[in-house]
mmCIF file of C-alpha atoms in Angstrom:
data_model
loop_
_atom_site.group_PDB
_atom_site.id
_atom_site.type_symbol
_atom_site.label_atom_id
_atom_site.label_comp_id
_atom_site.label_asym_id
_atom_site.label_seq_id
_atom_site.Cartn_x
_atom_site.Cartn_y
_atom_site.Cartn_z
ATOM 1 C CA MET A 253 94.053 17.742 110.260
ATOM 2 C CA PRO A 254 91.807 17.264 107.194
ATOM 3 C CA SER A 255 93.512 18.047 103.908
ATOM 4 C CA ILE A 256 91.127 20.833 102.899
ATOM 5 C CA LEU A 257 91.580 22.661 106.251
ATOM 6 C CA ARG A 258 95.367 22.343 106.139
ATOM 7 C CA ALA A 259 95.388 23.598 102.554
ATOM 8 C CA ALA A 260 93.340 26.638 103.582
ATOM 9 C CA ASN A 261 96.075 27.672 106.023
ATOM 10 C CA TYR A 262 98.932 26.834 103.719
ATOM 11 C CA PRO A 263 101.554 28.220 103.541
ATOM 12 C CA SER A 264 102.005 30.167 106.748
ATOM 13 C CA ARG A 265 105.780 29.948 107.148
ATOM 14 C CA PRO A 266 108.959 29.629 105.022
ATOM 15 C CA ILE A 267 109.264 26.618 102.734
ATOM 16 C CA ASN A 268 112.466 24.595 102.440
ATOM 17 C CA VAL A 269 113.778 23.752 98.976
ATOM 18 C CA ILE A 270 115.898 20.608 99.250
ATOM 19 C CA VAL A 271 118.695 20.488 96.685
ATOM 20 C CA PRO A 272 120.517 17.131 96.896
ATOM 21 C CA PHE A 273 123.691 18.659 95.489
ATOM 22 C CA ALA A 274 126.400 21.038 96.666
ATOM 23 C CA THR A 275 126.154 24.729 95.873
ATOM 24 C CA GLY A 276 126.981 25.972 92.403
ATOM 25 C CA GLY A 277 125.502 23.182 90.257
ATOM 26 C CA TYR A 278 122.561 23.480 87.896
ATOM 27 C CA ASN A 279 119.846 22.681 90.432
ATOM 28 C CA ASP A 280 121.340 24.967 93.056
ATOM 29 C CA ARG A 281 121.518 27.813 90.553
ATOM 30 C CA LEU A 282 117.990 27.053 89.286
ATOM 31 C CA SER A 283 116.513 27.053 92.782
ATOM 32 C CA ARG A 284 118.139 30.366 93.729
ATOM 33 C CA ALA A 285 117.383 32.120 90.438
ATOM 34 C CA PHE A 286 113.748 30.945 90.430
ATOM 35 C CA ALA A 287 113.159 31.578 94.140
ATOM 36 C CA PRO A 288 112.113 35.267 93.951
ATOM 37 C CA TYR A 289 109.395 34.479 91.404
ATOM 38 C CA LEU A 290 108.138 31.370 93.205
ATOM 39 C CA GLU A 291 108.160 33.197 96.539
ATOM 40 C CA LYS A 292 105.881 35.832 95.020
ATOM 41 C CA GLU A 293 103.379 33.131 94.062
ATOM 42 C CA LEU A 294 103.632 31.260 97.378
ATOM 43 C CA GLY A 295 103.593 34.335 99.594
ATOM 44 C CA GLN A 296 106.376 32.898 101.731
ATOM 45 C CA PRO A 297 110.205 32.910 101.632
ATOM 46 C CA LEU A 298 112.055 29.898 100.267
ATOM 47 C CA VAL A 299 115.045 28.519 102.136
ATOM 48 C CA ILE A 300 117.521 26.609 99.958
ATOM 49 C CA VAL A 301 118.787 23.530 101.813
ATOM 50 C CA ASN A 302 121.725 21.788 100.124
ATOM 51 C CA LYS A 303 121.980 18.083 101.036
ATOM 52 C CA PRO A 304 124.691 16.596 98.805
ATOM 53 C CA GLY A 305 126.058 13.081 99.046
ATOM 54 C CA ALA A 306 125.869 9.515 97.730
ATOM 55 C CA GLY A 307 124.703 10.522 94.288
ATOM 56 C CA THR A 308 121.636 12.400 95.714
ATOM 57 C CA GLN A 309 120.662 9.476 97.942
ATOM 58 C CA LEU A 310 121.232 11.510 101.118
ATOM 59 C CA GLY A 311 119.109 14.395 99.883
ATOM 60 C CA ASN A 312 116.393 12.123 98.544
ATOM 61 C CA SER A 313 116.187 10.244 101.853
ATOM 62 C CA TYR A 314 116.144 13.526 103.766
ATOM 63 C CA ALA A 315 113.208 14.741 101.667
ATOM 64 C CA LEU A 316 111.279 11.521 102.247
ATOM 65 C CA ASN A 317 111.807 11.843 106.013
ATOM 66 C CA GLN A 318 110.238 15.315 106.177
ATOM 67 C CA PRO A 319 106.559 15.713 107.145
ATOM 68 C CA ALA A 320 104.216 15.599 104.160
ATOM 69 C CA ASP A 321 102.960 19.108 104.896
ATOM 70 C CA GLY A 322 104.184 21.103 101.893
ATOM 71 C CA TYR A 323 107.004 22.840 103.726
ATOM 72 C CA SER A 324 109.667 20.764 101.986
ATOM 73 C CA ILE A 325 109.891 20.653 98.202
ATOM 74 C CA MET A 326 112.764 19.579 95.973
ATOM 75 C CA CYS A 327 114.777 21.063 93.165
ATOM 76 C CA THR A 328 116.715 18.159 91.698
ATOM 77 C CA SER A 329 117.940 16.171 88.734
ATOM 78 C CA ALA A 330 115.205 13.593 89.146
ATOM 79 C CA ALA A 331 116.786 11.601 86.363
ATOM 80 C CA PRO A 332 119.242 10.092 86.137
ATOM 81 C CA TYR A 333 119.991 10.273 89.859
ATOM 82 C CA ILE A 334 116.874 8.902 91.563
ATOM 83 C CA PRO A 335 116.706 5.818 89.280
ATOM 84 C CA LEU A 336 120.484 5.346 89.486
ATOM 85 C CA THR A 337 120.476 5.339 93.286
ATOM 86 C CA VAL A 338 117.672 2.774 93.196
ATOM 87 C CA LEU A 339 119.179 0.583 90.476
ATOM 88 C CA LEU A 340 122.851 0.721 91.428
ATOM 89 C CA GLN A 341 123.059 1.771 95.083
ATOM 90 C CA GLY A 342 120.166 -0.117 96.637
ATOM 91 C CA ALA A 343 118.576 3.095 97.902
ATOM 92 C CA PRO A 344 115.845 2.554 100.510
ATOM 93 C CA TYR A 345 113.145 4.129 98.324
ATOM 94 C CA LYS A 346 111.448 3.608 94.969
ATOM 95 C CA VAL A 347 111.266 5.718 91.828
ATOM 96 C CA GLU A 348 107.532 6.060 92.503
ATOM 97 C CA ASP A 349 108.159 7.695 95.897
ATOM 98 C CA PHE A 350 108.758 11.004 94.092
ATOM 99 C CA SER A 351 106.290 13.018 92.024
ATOM 100 C CA MET A 352 107.156 15.824 89.685
ATOM 101 C CA LEU A 353 105.752 19.345 89.699
ATOM 102 C CA ASN A 354 107.659 20.470 86.610
ATOM 103 C CA LEU A 355 110.906 19.407 84.950
ATOM 104 C CA PRO A 356 111.822 22.423 82.805
ATOM 105 C CA SER A 357 115.336 21.243 81.989
ATOM 106 C CA ARG A 358 115.615 18.156 79.789
ATOM 107 C CA ASP A 359 119.047 17.228 78.590
ATOM 108 C CA TYR A 360 119.726 14.818 75.753
ATOM 109 C CA THR A 361 122.870 13.166 74.482
ATOM 110 C CA LEU A 362 124.405 15.091 71.614
ATOM 111 C CA ALA A 363 126.876 13.439 69.251
ATOM 112 C CA ALA A 364 129.145 16.201 67.991
ATOM 113 C CA THR A 365 132.443 16.856 66.326
ATOM 114 C CA SER A 366 134.669 19.925 66.246
ATOM 115 C CA ALA A 367 133.592 22.793 64.009
ATOM 116 C CA ASP A 368 136.637 22.240 61.783
ATOM 117 C CA SER A 369 136.194 18.493 61.437
ATOM 118 C CA PRO A 370 135.784 16.998 57.957
ATOM 119 C CA ILE A 371 132.888 14.932 59.354
ATOM 120 C CA LYS A 372 129.594 16.515 58.317
ATOM 121 C CA THR A 373 126.890 14.033 59.383
ATOM 122 C CA PHE A 374 126.211 11.225 61.839
ATOM 123 C CA ALA A 375 125.576 8.944 58.866
ATOM 124 C CA GLU A 376 129.221 9.492 57.890
ATOM 125 C CA VAL A 377 130.297 8.452 61.381
ATOM 126 C CA ILE A 378 128.299 5.243 61.154
ATOM 127 C CA GLU A 379 129.606 4.507 57.658
ATOM 128 C CA LYS A 380 133.233 4.911 58.770
ATOM 129 C CA LEU A 381 132.756 2.822 61.899
ATOM 130 C CA LYS A 382 131.039 0.061 59.965
ATOM 131 C CA LYS A 383 134.093 -0.231 57.728
ATOM 132 C CA ASP A 384 136.525 0.033 60.640
ATOM 133 C CA PRO A 385 135.253 0.443 64.250
ATOM 134 C CA SER A 386 138.620 1.894 65.294
ATOM 135 C CA SER A 387 138.787 4.479 62.513
ATOM 136 C CA LEU A 388 137.446 7.284 64.738
ATOM 137 C CA SER A 389 138.168 8.190 68.356
ATOM 138 C CA ILE A 390 135.085 8.647 70.522
ATOM 139 C CA GLY A 391 134.948 10.713 73.710
ATOM 140 C CA VAL A 392 132.373 9.841 76.383
ATOM 141 C CA GLN A 393 131.833 9.640 80.136
ATOM 142 C CA PRO A 394 131.505 5.997 81.267
ATOM 143 C CA ALA A 395 128.528 4.849 83.342
ATOM 144 C CA SER A 396 126.347 7.596 81.929
ATOM 145 C CA ALA A 397 123.268 7.970 79.750
ATOM 146 C CA ASP A 398 125.618 9.217 77.033
ATOM 147 C CA TYR A 399 127.626 5.995 77.158
ATOM 148 C CA ALA A 400 124.456 3.896 77.074
ATOM 149 C CA ASN A 401 123.187 5.846 74.062
ATOM 150 C CA MET A 402 126.482 5.473 72.227
ATOM 151 C CA VAL A 403 126.409 1.695 72.715
ATOM 152 C CA LEU A 404 122.739 1.436 71.710
ATOM 153 C CA ALA A 405 123.352 3.439 68.518
ATOM 154 C CA MET A 406 126.300 1.228 67.608
ATOM 155 C CA GLN A 407 124.374 -1.958 68.283
ATOM 156 C CA ALA A 408 121.465 -0.664 66.177
ATOM 157 C CA SER A 409 123.973 -0.048 63.369
ATOM 158 C CA GLU A 410 125.474 -3.532 63.740
ATOM 159 C CA ILE A 411 128.819 -2.146 64.953
ATOM 160 C CA ASP A 412 130.594 -4.048 67.729
ATOM 161 C CA PRO A 413 130.991 -1.490 70.579
ATOM 162 C CA THR A 414 133.909 -3.453 72.036
ATOM 163 C CA LYS A 415 135.971 -2.679 68.935
ATOM 164 C CA LEU A 416 135.486 1.098 69.135
ATOM 165 C CA ARG A 417 138.371 3.409 70.008
ATOM 166 C CA VAL A 418 136.747 4.988 73.068
ATOM 167 C CA VAL A 419 138.391 7.715 75.159
ATOM 168 C CA THR A 420 136.739 8.068 78.560
ATOM 169 C CA TYR A 421 136.506 11.228 80.671
ATOM 170 C CA ASP A 422 135.620 11.804 84.319
ATOM 171 C CA GLY A 423 132.808 14.216 83.471
ATOM 172 C CA GLY A 424 130.843 15.857 80.722
ATOM 173 C CA GLY A 425 132.938 19.034 80.816
ATOM 174 C CA PRO A 426 136.235 17.376 79.869
ATOM 175 C CA ALA A 427 134.502 15.281 77.193
ATOM 176 C CA ARG A 428 132.975 18.431 75.648
ATOM 177 C CA ASN A 429 136.282 20.280 75.696
ATOM 178 C CA ALA A 430 137.958 17.302 74.021
ATOM 179 C CA THR A 431 135.286 17.295 71.328
ATOM 180 C CA ALA A 432 135.445 21.040 70.700
ATOM 181 C CA GLY A 433 139.241 20.926 70.693
ATOM 182 C CA ALA A 434 139.357 18.005 68.230
ATOM 183 C CA GLN A 435 141.164 15.802 70.733
ATOM 184 C CA VAL A 436 138.591 13.160 69.775
ATOM 185 C CA ASP A 437 136.794 12.784 66.461
ATOM 186 C CA VAL A 438 133.321 12.480 67.968
ATOM 187 C CA GLY A 439 131.950 13.151 71.441
ATOM 188 C CA PHE A 440 128.759 11.819 73.022
ATOM 189 C CA VAL A 441 127.826 14.279 75.785
ATOM 190 C CA GLY A 442 124.774 16.039 77.262
ATOM 191 C CA GLY A 443 123.748 18.678 74.735
ATOM 192 C CA GLU A 444 122.898 21.549 77.091
ATOM 193 C CA GLY A 445 126.467 21.674 78.325
ATOM 194 C CA PHE A 446 127.632 22.221 74.759
ATOM 195 C CA LEU A 447 125.766 25.543 74.463
ATOM 196 C CA PRO A 448 128.704 27.716 75.641
ATOM 197 C CA LEU A 449 130.825 25.878 73.023
ATOM 198 C CA LYS A 450 128.270 25.889 70.222
ATOM 199 C CA THR A 451 130.459 27.883 67.821
ATOM 200 C CA LYS A 452 133.280 25.391 68.297
ATOM 201 C CA ILE A 453 131.368 22.210 67.514
ATOM 202 C CA ARG A 454 129.196 20.697 64.773
ATOM 203 C CA PRO A 455 126.147 18.846 66.109
ATOM 204 C CA LEU A 456 125.731 15.495 64.368
ATOM 205 C CA ALA A 457 122.784 13.864 66.135
ATOM 206 C CA ILE A 458 120.710 14.572 69.201
ATOM 207 C CA PHE A 459 119.171 11.594 70.990
ATOM 208 C CA ALA A 460 115.679 13.033 71.363
ATOM 209 C CA ALA A 461 112.284 12.242 69.880
ATOM 210 C CA GLU A 462 111.587 15.863 68.919
ATOM 211 C CA LYS A 463 113.626 18.948 68.131
ATOM 212 C CA VAL A 464 114.775 20.816 71.234
ATOM 213 C CA ASP A 465 114.257 24.568 71.569
ATOM 214 C CA TRP A 466 117.735 25.189 72.943
ATOM 215 C CA TYR A 467 119.502 23.482 70.031
ATOM 216 C CA PRO A 468 117.128 23.604 67.041
ATOM 217 C CA SER A 469 119.897 23.038 64.499
ATOM 218 C CA ALA A 470 120.885 19.679 65.972
ATOM 219 C CA PRO A 471 119.647 16.847 63.708
ATOM 220 C CA LEU A 472 117.576 14.165 65.397
ATOM 221 C CA LEU A 473 119.188 10.733 65.601
ATOM 222 C CA ALA A 474 116.349 9.313 63.506
ATOM 223 C CA GLU A 475 117.271 11.696 60.668
ATOM 224 C CA SER A 476 120.607 9.903 60.320
ATOM 225 C CA GLY A 477 118.841 6.666 59.504
ATOM 226 C CA VAL A 478 119.797 5.020 62.797
ATOM 227 C CA LYS A 479 116.768 3.487 64.493
ATOM 228 C CA SER A 480 117.942 3.204 68.079
ATOM 229 C CA ASP A 481 116.340 3.388 71.490
ATOM 230 C CA PHE A 482 117.848 5.912 73.894
ATOM 231 C CA VAL A 483 117.627 7.161 77.447
ATOM 232 C CA GLU A 484 117.353 10.808 78.398
ATOM 233 C CA GLY A 485 120.111 12.468 80.362
ATOM 234 C CA SER A 486 119.303 14.929 83.105
ATOM 235 C CA GLN A 487 115.656 15.778 83.839
ATOM 236 C CA ARG A 488 115.913 18.714 86.210
ATOM 237 C CA GLY A 489 113.384 20.744 88.118
ATOM 238 C CA TRP A 490 110.770 20.704 90.837
ATOM 239 C CA ALA A 491 109.479 17.679 92.698
ATOM 240 C CA VAL A 492 107.778 16.579 95.903
ATOM 241 C CA THR A 493 107.283 13.272 97.646
ATOM 242 C CA THR A 494 104.435 11.126 96.381
ATOM 243 C CA LYS A 495 103.266 10.916 99.983
ATOM 244 C CA LEU A 496 102.569 14.654 99.896
ATOM 245 C CA LYS A 497 100.773 14.357 96.560
ATOM 246 C CA ASN A 498 98.549 11.562 97.847
ATOM 247 C CA GLU A 499 97.891 12.830 101.377
ATOM 248 C CA GLN A 500 97.704 16.558 100.633
ATOM 249 C CA PRO A 501 96.225 16.884 97.127
ATOM 250 C CA ASP A 502 95.137 20.497 97.692
ATOM 251 C CA ILE A 503 98.624 21.546 98.752
ATOM 252 C CA TYR A 504 100.109 19.635 95.816
ATOM 253 C CA LYS A 505 97.738 21.417 93.459
ATOM 254 C CA PHE A 506 98.573 24.782 95.048
ATOM 255 C CA LEU A 507 102.306 24.151 94.654
ATOM 256 C CA ALA A 508 101.905 23.077 91.025
ATOM 257 C CA GLY A 509 99.877 26.206 90.283
ATOM 258 C CA ALA A 510 102.507 28.427 91.907
ATOM 259 C CA VAL A 511 105.322 26.810 89.913
ATOM 260 C CA GLU A 512 103.277 27.190 86.717
ATOM 261 C CA ARG A 513 102.611 30.899 87.238
ATOM 262 C CA ALA A 514 106.239 31.572 88.159
ATOM 263 C CA SER A 515 107.454 29.563 85.158
ATOM 264 C CA LYS A 516 105.307 31.673 82.835
ATOM 265 C CA ASN A 517 106.330 34.992 84.418
ATOM 266 C CA PRO A 518 108.079 36.960 81.621
ATOM 267 C CA GLN A 519 110.505 38.479 84.129
ATOM 268 C CA ALA A 520 111.440 35.015 85.412
ATOM 269 C CA ILE A 521 111.926 33.715 81.882
ATOM 270 C CA GLU A 522 114.168 36.646 80.973
ATOM 271 C CA ALA A 523 116.205 36.417 84.187
ATOM 272 C CA LEU A 524 116.750 32.675 83.947
ATOM 273 C CA GLU A 525 117.539 32.712 80.240
ATOM 274 C CA LYS A 526 120.430 35.075 80.979
ATOM 275 C CA GLN A 527 121.849 32.334 83.203
ATOM 276 C CA GLU A 528 121.037 29.595 80.656
ATOM 277 C CA LEU A 529 118.495 28.096 83.061
ATOM 278 C CA ALA A 530 115.189 26.623 81.872
ATOM 279 C CA THR A 531 111.673 27.708 82.855
ATOM 280 C CA THR A 532 109.685 25.707 80.274
ATOM 281 C CA TRP A 533 106.333 24.660 81.665
ATOM 282 C CA TYR A 534 105.561 20.991 80.967
ATOM 283 C CA GLY A 535 103.361 20.480 84.015
ATOM 284 C CA PRO A 536 103.079 17.650 86.538
ATOM 285 C CA GLU A 537 101.503 15.033 84.276
ATOM 286 C CA ALA A 538 103.972 15.357 81.387
ATOM 287 C CA SER A 539 106.934 15.734 83.741
ATOM 288 C CA ASP A 540 105.932 12.675 85.743
ATOM 289 C CA LYS A 541 105.476 10.614 82.587
ATOM 290 C CA ALA A 542 108.877 11.664 81.210
ATOM 291 C CA TYR A 543 110.541 10.836 84.542
ATOM 292 C CA ARG A 544 108.928 7.421 84.922
ATOM 293 C CA ASP A 545 109.370 6.453 81.263
ATOM 294 C CA ASN A 546 113.046 7.324 81.492
ATOM 295 C CA ALA A 547 113.415 5.390 84.746
ATOM 296 C CA SER A 548 111.925 2.332 83.025
ATOM 297 C CA LYS A 549 114.418 2.643 80.167
ATOM 298 C CA MET A 550 117.274 3.026 82.630
ATOM 299 C CA ALA A 551 116.179 -0.181 84.339
ATOM 300 C CA LYS A 552 116.095 -1.892 80.940
ATOM 301 C CA TYR A 553 119.630 -0.772 80.080
ATOM 302 C CA VAL A 554 121.086 -0.746 83.587
ATOM 303 C CA ALA A 555 124.036 -2.916 82.525
ATOM 304 C CA LEU A 556 125.227 -0.041 80.303
ATOM 305 C CA LEU A 557 124.973 2.472 83.141
ATOM 306 C CA LYS A 558 127.346 0.695 85.542
#
């Protein structure tokens, strides 16, 4: 069926939202909270389909195996998971097989200390570690963007990462709690997850190029005088297969327009903010660029992500 004719009849039935995670995580909550507003724009119900497993590889493969007809879209942490499954798991797809509609949630590594810590700035951290790399304990999750950013910052400051006193945690949650509770001197963890603990920590440096709306008081890494490359953490939101984008451009454009209108709906913004979920509209072009740029950096620093 020609694209323009199919687009004219689209959508005429419920649309599946593939979430490659179990219920209860960020993307699952985002998809369900956003659904009423996106359904209004699409004129059809959304059916949330959770497909967890193999670090999103099962869900990603499932999405790629669906017909490119616009009745399957994704709500996912495009990064780091799609690049990680490609780089480290030999996934049978490429980063370029997925195209973004909008990635409203961008997480960045935040270096922080407890609110009662005598450490006031990231420059102080670097100064202490230069004198003695084991003088401070550092909490971080191994094989993560946070770990890669910690190592890159140390290398940029001419500090040997192998001499650091690193305390590893199984996830971001335990690492944040350890930071807020002063069990470690400094933690390197995704900044968004720190928001419920913001009164218990002091942000020292956020690994982002620009100030972030959800943590405007966090100093940028560059402000500390450390000139280091970094990778972004989670880039979460709405995506489709590139096959759909290429073969059904009118449907892709319709979907992007629906996500844009829902993202800018004041009622949606208010409802999602109450759940600490993002609705920021970056659009397909900017979201795609952020996703692919980050994937390239992850490939460059893949040895630090293992």
